[in-house]
PDB file of C-alpha atoms and ligand atoms in Angstrom:
ATOM      1  CA  MET A   5      91.420  93.608  77.239  1.00  0.00           C
ATOM      2  CA  LEU A   6      90.018  92.002  80.973  1.00  0.00           C
ATOM      3  CA  ASN A   7      88.311  88.626  79.872  1.00  0.00           C
ATOM      4  CA  VAL A   8      85.278  88.812  82.477  1.00  0.00           C
ATOM      5  CA  ALA A   9      83.863  86.097  84.126  1.00  0.00           C
ATOM      6  CA  VAL A  10      80.135  86.887  85.951  1.00  0.00           C
ATOM      7  CA  LEU A  11      79.233  85.138  89.032  1.00  0.00           C
ATOM      8  CA  GLY A  12      75.785  85.480  89.664  1.00  0.00           C
ATOM      9  CA  SER A  13      73.353  83.663  91.839  1.00  0.00           C
ATOM     10  CA  GLY A  14      69.923  85.752  91.576  1.00  0.00           C
ATOM     11  CA  ARG A  15      67.610  87.949  89.422  1.00  0.00           C
ATOM     12  CA  GLY A  16      71.394  90.008  87.886  1.00  0.00           C
ATOM     13  CA  SER A  17      70.332  93.308  87.730  1.00  0.00           C
ATOM     14  CA  ASN A  18      74.364  94.568  89.159  1.00  0.00           C
ATOM     15  CA  PHE A  19      75.240  92.132  85.724  1.00  0.00           C
ATOM     16  CA  GLN A  20      72.597  93.835  82.999  1.00  0.00           C
ATOM     17  CA  ALA A  21      74.292  97.256  84.839  1.00  0.00           C
ATOM     18  CA  ILE A  22      77.351  95.910  83.779  1.00  0.00           C
ATOM     19  CA  LEU A  23      76.285  95.103  80.145  1.00  0.00           C
ATOM     20  CA  SER A  24      74.158  98.311  79.532  1.00  0.00           C
ATOM     21  CA  ALA A  25      77.754 100.003  80.141  1.00  0.00           C
ATOM     22  CA  LEU A  26      79.411  97.684  77.641  1.00  0.00           C
ATOM     23  CA  GLN A  27      76.338  98.544  75.402  1.00  0.00           C
ATOM     24  CA  ALA A  28      76.937 102.313  75.637  1.00  0.00           C
ATOM     25  CA  GLY A  29      80.498 101.914  75.153  1.00  0.00           C
ATOM     26  CA  THR A  30      81.655 102.931  78.971  1.00  0.00           C
ATOM     27  CA  LEU A  31      83.254 100.377  79.670  1.00  0.00           C
ATOM     28  CA  PRO A  32      86.823  99.840  77.201  1.00  0.00           C
ATOM     29  CA  GLY A  33      89.093  96.929  77.680  1.00  0.00           C
ATOM     30  CA  VAL A  34      86.263  94.778  79.520  1.00  0.00           C
ATOM     31  CA  ARG A  35      84.654  91.497  77.432  1.00  0.00           C
ATOM     32  CA  ILE A  36      82.034  89.367  79.446  1.00  0.00           C
ATOM     33  CA  CYS A  37      83.017  85.747  78.073  1.00  0.00           C
ATOM     34  CA  LEU A  38      81.610  83.810  80.580  1.00  0.00           C
ATOM     35  CA  VAL A  39      77.954  83.951  83.098  1.00  0.00           C
ATOM     36  CA  LEU A  40      77.984  81.601  85.886  1.00  0.00           C
ATOM     37  CA  SER A  41      75.677  80.446  88.562  1.00  0.00           C
ATOM     38  CA  ASN A  42      75.030  78.106  90.989  1.00  0.00           C
ATOM     39  CA  ASN A  43      70.951  78.598  90.482  1.00  0.00           C
ATOM     40  CA  SER A  44      69.570  76.646  87.253  1.00  0.00           C
ATOM     41  CA  THR A  45      66.708  79.098  87.095  1.00  0.00           C
ATOM     42  CA  ALA A  46      68.515  82.463  87.868  1.00  0.00           C
ATOM     43  CA  GLY A  47      67.546  85.660  86.556  1.00  0.00           C
ATOM     44  CA  ILE A  48      71.423  86.600  85.407  1.00  0.00           C
ATOM     45  CA  LEU A  49      71.259  83.158  83.342  1.00  0.00           C
ATOM     46  CA  GLU A  50      68.374  83.900  80.984  1.00  0.00           C
ATOM     47  CA  ILE A  51      70.084  87.677  80.052  1.00  0.00           C
ATOM     48  CA  ALA A  52      73.170  86.138  79.528  1.00  0.00           C
ATOM     49  CA  ARG A  53      71.679  84.081  77.196  1.00  0.00           C
ATOM     50  CA  ALA A  54      69.213  86.533  75.694  1.00  0.00           C
ATOM     51  CA  ASN A  55      72.516  88.439  74.882  1.00  0.00           C
ATOM     52  CA  ASP A  56      74.433  85.739  73.662  1.00  0.00           C
ATOM     53  CA  ILE A  57      75.980  85.338  75.942  1.00  0.00           C
ATOM     54  CA  PRO A  58      78.052  81.213  77.678  1.00  0.00           C
ATOM     55  CA  ALA A  59      75.656  80.439  80.675  1.00  0.00           C
ATOM     56  CA  LEU A  60      76.877  78.166  82.621  1.00  0.00           C
ATOM     57  CA  HIS A  61      74.664  76.440  85.615  1.00  0.00           C
ATOM     58  CA  LEU A  62      77.582  74.843  87.903  1.00  0.00           C
ATOM     59  CA  SER A  63      76.227  74.401  91.424  1.00  0.00           C
ATOM     60  CA  GLN A  64      78.393  72.336  93.964  1.00  0.00           C
ATOM     61  CA  ARG A  65      74.990  69.837  94.630  1.00  0.00           C
ATOM     62  CA  GLN A  66      76.632  68.107  91.162  1.00  0.00           C
ATOM     63  CA  PHE A  67      79.678  66.960  92.301  1.00  0.00           C
ATOM     64  CA  ALA A  68      80.626  64.896  94.907  1.00  0.00           C
ATOM     65  CA  ASP A  69      83.000  67.040  96.992  1.00  0.00           C
ATOM     66  CA  GLU A  70      83.783  71.334  96.905  1.00  0.00           C
ATOM     67  CA  SER A  71      87.352  69.887  95.271  1.00  0.00           C
ATOM     68  CA  ALA A  72      85.795  68.527  92.597  1.00  0.00           C
ATOM     69  CA  PHE A  73      83.519  71.437  91.920  1.00  0.00           C
ATOM     70  CA  ALA A  74      86.579  73.840  92.206  1.00  0.00           C
ATOM     71  CA  ALA A  75      88.340  71.467  89.248  1.00  0.00           C
ATOM     72  CA  ALA A  76      85.147  72.092  87.226  1.00  0.00           C
ATOM     73  CA  MET A  77      84.693  75.489  88.099  1.00  0.00           C
ATOM     74  CA  LEU A  78      88.416  76.274  87.182  1.00  0.00           C
ATOM     75  CA  GLU A  79      88.043  74.060  83.564  1.00  0.00           C
ATOM     76  CA  ALA A  80      85.063  76.281  82.521  1.00  0.00           C
ATOM     77  CA  PHE A  81      86.976  79.517  82.847  1.00  0.00           C
ATOM     78  CA  ARG A  82      89.967  77.964  81.181  1.00  0.00           C
ATOM     79  CA  CYS A  83      88.274  77.139  78.225  1.00  0.00           C
ATOM     80  CA  ALA A  84      86.608  80.360  78.215  1.00  0.00           C
ATOM     81  CA  GLY A  85      89.736  81.844  78.855  1.00  0.00           C
ATOM     82  CA  VAL A  86      88.118  84.011  81.514  1.00  0.00           C
ATOM     83  CA  ASP A  87      91.073  86.263  83.762  1.00  0.00           C
ATOM     84  CA  PHE A  88      89.021  88.321  85.863  1.00  0.00           C
ATOM     85  CA  LEU A  89      86.132  87.605  87.899  1.00  0.00           C
ATOM     86  CA  VAL A  90      83.219  89.351  89.474  1.00  0.00           C
ATOM     87  CA  LEU A  91      81.305  88.538  92.024  1.00  0.00           C
ATOM     88  CA  ALA A  92      77.630  89.561  91.424  1.00  0.00           C
ATOM     89  CA  GLY A  93      74.946  88.614  93.425  1.00  0.00           C
ATOM     90  CA  TYR A  94      76.610  85.670  94.208  1.00  0.00           C
ATOM     91  CA  MET A  95      75.438  83.665  97.079  1.00  0.00           C
ATOM     92  CA  LYS A  96      77.920  81.186  97.924  1.00  0.00           C
ATOM     93  CA  ARG A  97      81.415  81.207  99.173  1.00  0.00           C
ATOM     94  CA  VAL A  98      84.026  80.981  96.130  1.00  0.00           C
ATOM     95  CA  PRO A  99      86.126  77.670  96.653  1.00  0.00           C
ATOM     96  CA  ALA A 100      89.507  78.118  97.828  1.00  0.00           C
ATOM     97  CA  LEU A 101      91.915  77.045  94.831  1.00  0.00           C
ATOM     98  CA  ILE A 102      89.415  79.456  92.990  1.00  0.00           C
ATOM     99  CA  VAL A 103      90.737  82.325  95.276  1.00  0.00           C
ATOM    100  CA  GLN A 104      94.185  81.363  95.184  1.00  0.00           C
ATOM    101  CA  THR A 105      94.589  80.853  90.962  1.00  0.00           C
ATOM    102  CA  PHE A 106      93.109  84.836  90.491  1.00  0.00           C
ATOM    103  CA  PRO A 107      95.028  86.788  92.752  1.00  0.00           C
ATOM    104  CA  ARG A 108      93.843  89.596  93.549  1.00  0.00           C
ATOM    105  CA  ARG A 109      91.474  89.070  89.920  1.00  0.00           C
ATOM    106  CA  ILE A 110      87.843  88.581  92.093  1.00  0.00           C
ATOM    107  CA  ILE A 111      85.334  91.240  93.253  1.00  0.00           C
ATOM    108  CA  ASN A 112      82.778  91.057  94.644  1.00  0.00           C
ATOM    109  CA  ILE A 113      79.994  93.951  95.877  1.00  0.00           C
ATOM    110  CA  HIS A 114      78.568  94.050  99.035  1.00  0.00           C
ATOM    111  CA  PRO A 115      75.387  95.701  99.619  1.00  0.00           C
ATOM    112  CA  ALA A 116      76.715  97.521 103.093  1.00  0.00           C
ATOM    113  CA  LEU A 117      80.092 100.150 104.110  1.00  0.00           C
ATOM    114  CA  LEU A 118      82.141  97.343 104.545  1.00  0.00           C
ATOM    115  CA  PRO A 119      84.247  96.242 107.258  1.00  0.00           C
ATOM    116  CA  HIS A 120      80.230  96.808 108.686  1.00  0.00           C
ATOM    117  CA  PHE A 121      77.474  94.425 108.137  1.00  0.00           C
ATOM    118  CA  GLY A 122      79.627  91.528 106.403  1.00  0.00           C
ATOM    119  CA  GLY A 123      80.094  88.112 106.636  1.00  0.00           C
ATOM    120  CA  ALA A 124      79.004  84.716 107.098  1.00  0.00           C
ATOM    121  CA  GLY A 125      74.665  84.711 106.645  1.00  0.00           C
ATOM    122  CA  MET A 126      75.483  89.136 105.950  1.00  0.00           C
ATOM    123  CA  TYR A 127      74.059  88.489 102.316  1.00  0.00           C
ATOM    124  CA  GLY A 128      71.002  90.361 100.525  1.00  0.00           C
ATOM    125  CA  MET A 129      67.800  91.604 102.342  1.00  0.00           C
ATOM    126  CA  HIS A 130      69.674  89.851 105.248  1.00  0.00           C
ATOM    127  CA  VAL A 131      72.153  92.578 105.165  1.00  0.00           C
ATOM    128  CA  HIS A 132      69.281  96.048 105.351  1.00  0.00           C
ATOM    129  CA  GLU A 133      67.713  94.135 107.750  1.00  0.00           C
ATOM    130  CA  ALA A 134      71.068  94.339 110.053  1.00  0.00           C
ATOM    131  CA  VAL A 135      71.481  98.005 108.883  1.00  0.00           C
ATOM    132  CA  ILE A 136      67.790  99.237 109.893  1.00  0.00           C
ATOM    133  CA  ALA A 137      68.374  96.807 113.584  1.00  0.00           C
ATOM    134  CA  ALA A 138      70.491  98.847 114.535  1.00  0.00           C
ATOM    135  CA  ARG A 139      70.111 102.217 113.040  1.00  0.00           C
ATOM    136  CA  SER A 140      72.408 103.008 111.277  1.00  0.00           C
ATOM    137  CA  ALA A 141      72.774 106.630 109.391  1.00  0.00           C
ATOM    138  CA  PHE A 142      74.395 105.081 106.707  1.00  0.00           C
ATOM    139  CA  SER A 143      74.641 102.622 104.608  1.00  0.00           C
ATOM    140  CA  GLY A 144      75.639 102.283 100.617  1.00  0.00           C
ATOM    141  CA  ALA A 145      77.699  99.468  98.711  1.00  0.00           C
ATOM    142  CA  THR A 146      81.889  98.604  98.561  1.00  0.00           C
ATOM    143  CA  VAL A 147      83.439  96.709  95.574  1.00  0.00           C
ATOM    144  CA  HIS A 148      86.339  95.132  96.714  1.00  0.00           C
ATOM    145  CA  PHE A 149      88.877  92.273  95.675  1.00  0.00           C
ATOM    146  CA  VAL A 150      87.574  88.929  97.374  1.00  0.00           C
ATOM    147  CA  ASP A 151      89.782  86.748  99.780  1.00  0.00           C
ATOM    148  CA  GLU A 152      89.347  83.518 101.685  1.00  0.00           C
ATOM    149  CA  GLU A 153      87.421  85.696 104.248  1.00  0.00           C
ATOM    150  CA  TYR A 154      84.168  86.575 103.518  1.00  0.00           C
ATOM    151  CA  ASP A 155      83.617  90.222 102.769  1.00  0.00           C
ATOM    152  CA  HIS A 156      87.098  90.396 103.133  1.00  0.00           C
ATOM    153  CA  GLY A 157      89.594  91.525 100.776  1.00  0.00           C
ATOM    154  CA  SER A 158      90.980  95.380 100.693  1.00  0.00           C
ATOM    155  CA  THR A 159      88.204  98.230  99.226  1.00  0.00           C
ATOM    156  CA  VAL A 160      87.773  98.994  95.332  1.00  0.00           C
ATOM    157  CA  LEU A 161      84.956 101.705  96.017  1.00  0.00           C
ATOM    158  CA  GLN A 162      82.588 102.296  98.497  1.00  0.00           C
ATOM    159  CA  LYS A 163      79.728 105.061  97.983  1.00  0.00           C
ATOM    160  CA  GLU A 164      78.038 106.144 100.752  1.00  0.00           C
ATOM    161  CA  ILE A 165      74.593 106.695 101.421  1.00  0.00           C
ATOM    162  CA  PRO A 166      72.292 107.946 104.437  1.00  0.00           C
ATOM    163  CA  VAL A 167      69.603 105.862 106.284  1.00  0.00           C
ATOM    164  CA  LEU A 168      66.040 107.526 106.049  1.00  0.00           C
ATOM    165  CA  PRO A 169      64.283 107.512 109.460  1.00  0.00           C
ATOM    166  CA  ASP A 170      61.275 105.984 107.405  1.00  0.00           C
ATOM    167  CA  ASP A 171      63.207 103.631 105.077  1.00  0.00           C
ATOM    168  CA  THR A 172      62.053  99.398 106.180  1.00  0.00           C
ATOM    169  CA  PRO A 173      65.065  97.132 104.436  1.00  0.00           C
ATOM    170  CA  ALA A 174      63.259  97.507 101.247  1.00  0.00           C
ATOM    171  CA  THR A 175      63.607 100.855 100.369  1.00  0.00           C
ATOM    172  CA  LEU A 176      67.178 100.716 101.687  1.00  0.00           C
ATOM    173  CA  ALA A 177      67.584  97.840  99.275  1.00  0.00           C
ATOM    174  CA  SER A 178      66.363  99.811  96.420  1.00  0.00           C
ATOM    175  CA  ARG A 179      68.000 103.017  96.924  1.00  0.00           C
ATOM    176  CA  VAL A 180      71.873 101.035  97.979  1.00  0.00           C
ATOM    177  CA  LEU A 181      70.832  98.686  94.161  1.00  0.00           C
ATOM    178  CA  GLU A 182      71.144 102.100  92.916  1.00  0.00           C
ATOM    179  CA  VAL A 183      74.444 102.780  93.968  1.00  0.00           C
ATOM    180  CA  GLU A 184      74.959  99.266  92.994  1.00  0.00           C
ATOM    181  CA  HIS A 185      74.656  99.487  89.160  1.00  0.00           C
ATOM    182  CA  ALA A 186      76.643 102.656  89.210  1.00  0.00           C
ATOM    183  CA  LEU A 187      79.460 101.549  91.030  1.00  0.00           C
ATOM    184  CA  LEU A 188      80.361  97.646  90.097  1.00  0.00           C
ATOM    185  CA  PRO A 189      80.725  99.071  86.530  1.00  0.00           C
ATOM    186  CA  GLU A 190      82.635 102.128  87.393  1.00  0.00           C
ATOM    187  CA  ALA A 191      84.690  99.961  89.953  1.00  0.00           C
ATOM    188  CA  LEU A 192      85.779  97.763  86.660  1.00  0.00           C
ATOM    189  CA  ARG A 193      86.181 100.512  84.171  1.00  0.00           C
ATOM    190  CA  ARG A 194      89.027 101.912  87.055  1.00  0.00           C
ATOM    191  CA  LEU A 195      90.522  98.043  87.052  1.00  0.00           C
ATOM    192  CA  ALA A 196      90.599  97.682  83.506  1.00  0.00           C
ATOM    193  CA  SER A 197      92.016 100.941  82.501  1.00  0.00           C
ATOM    194  CA  ALA A 198      94.771 100.466  85.439  1.00  0.00           C
ATOM    195  CA  PRO A 199      95.946  96.664  84.498  1.00  0.00           C
ATOM    196  CA  ASP A 200      98.457  97.038  86.910  1.00  0.00           C
ATOM    197  CA  ALA A 201      96.246  97.904  89.558  1.00  0.00           C
ATOM    198  CA  HIS A 202      94.609  93.907  89.980  1.00  0.00           C
ATOM    199  CA  THR A 203      97.888  92.631  89.359  1.00  0.00           C
TER     200      THR A 203
HETATM  201  C1  GAR B  27      72.822  92.623  95.350  1.00  0.00           C
HETATM  202  O1  GAR B  27      72.274  93.975  96.088  1.00  0.00           O
HETATM  203  C2  GAR B  27      74.585  92.422  95.611  1.00  0.00           C
HETATM  204  O2  GAR B  27      74.922  93.960  96.359  1.00  0.00           O
HETATM  205  C3  GAR B  27      73.830  91.200  96.751  1.00  0.00           C
HETATM  206  O3  GAR B  27      72.572  90.679  96.739  1.00  0.00           O
HETATM  207  C4  GAR B  27      72.195  91.897  95.329  1.00  0.00           C
HETATM  208  C5  GAR B  27      72.407  90.675  94.045  1.00  0.00           C
HETATM  209  O4  GAR B  27      71.135  91.508  93.209  1.00  0.00           O
HETATM  210  N1  GAR B  27      75.253  90.882  97.343  1.00  0.00           N
HETATM  211  C6  GAR B  27      75.277  90.222  98.593  1.00  0.00           C
HETATM  212  O5  GAR B  27      74.435  90.101  99.099  1.00  0.00           O
HETATM  213  C7  GAR B  27      76.624  89.195  98.233  1.00  0.00           C
HETATM  214  N2  GAR B  27      77.117  89.216  99.908  1.00  0.00           N
HETATM  215  P1  GAR B  27      71.376  91.545  91.624  1.00  0.00           P
HETATM  216  O6  GAR B  27      71.455  90.061  91.389  1.00  0.00           O
HETATM  217  O7  GAR B  27      70.443  91.991  91.176  1.00  0.00           O
HETATM  218  O8  GAR B  27      72.726  91.953  90.906  1.00  0.00           O
END
């Protein structure tokens, strides 16, 4: 069983996709035991509460420094029995202590074809604006393991879609999001069904 914490900063549609897969019975071996957000008004926390999943607002601003923040995060994970993390629209860097505590046990979804259009500043709509500005023929989504560098760890799953001639950042974002909603549950399904694959 993967006891999963989902971390997000915004509306939480990728988290909703995971919940829908769980409700449809297509994610055996996965349990969501905590949702954490750096943003107290994030939709992802509302979705968690509406589904009776513990929801926690935890932001570095509440702490004197990163190490105090990381210690509080770790304690929340320990209390909830978390052994795997999913970053679903989490716009903050995960503290190094957390990455070191969960080696190959943290995945992130990124709205582009890594290693392209990743790294510092490449999140949300900025990614799609950069893809359109570069006149790329393709974009897509990537699920990857998280290490200490932004958008850097090895790929779990990736899916490509064409960029259409009349795409705007907004239309591209919405087509990539549809891909994300299938890709993230599929990545979790694979990792939960091959428990050694992430150790
Ligand atoms: C998603 O498109 C996700 O890939 C992106 O933020 C959006 C969150 O949407 N994440 C990043 O850009 C991280 N670098 P959601 O809150 O509806 O799941």
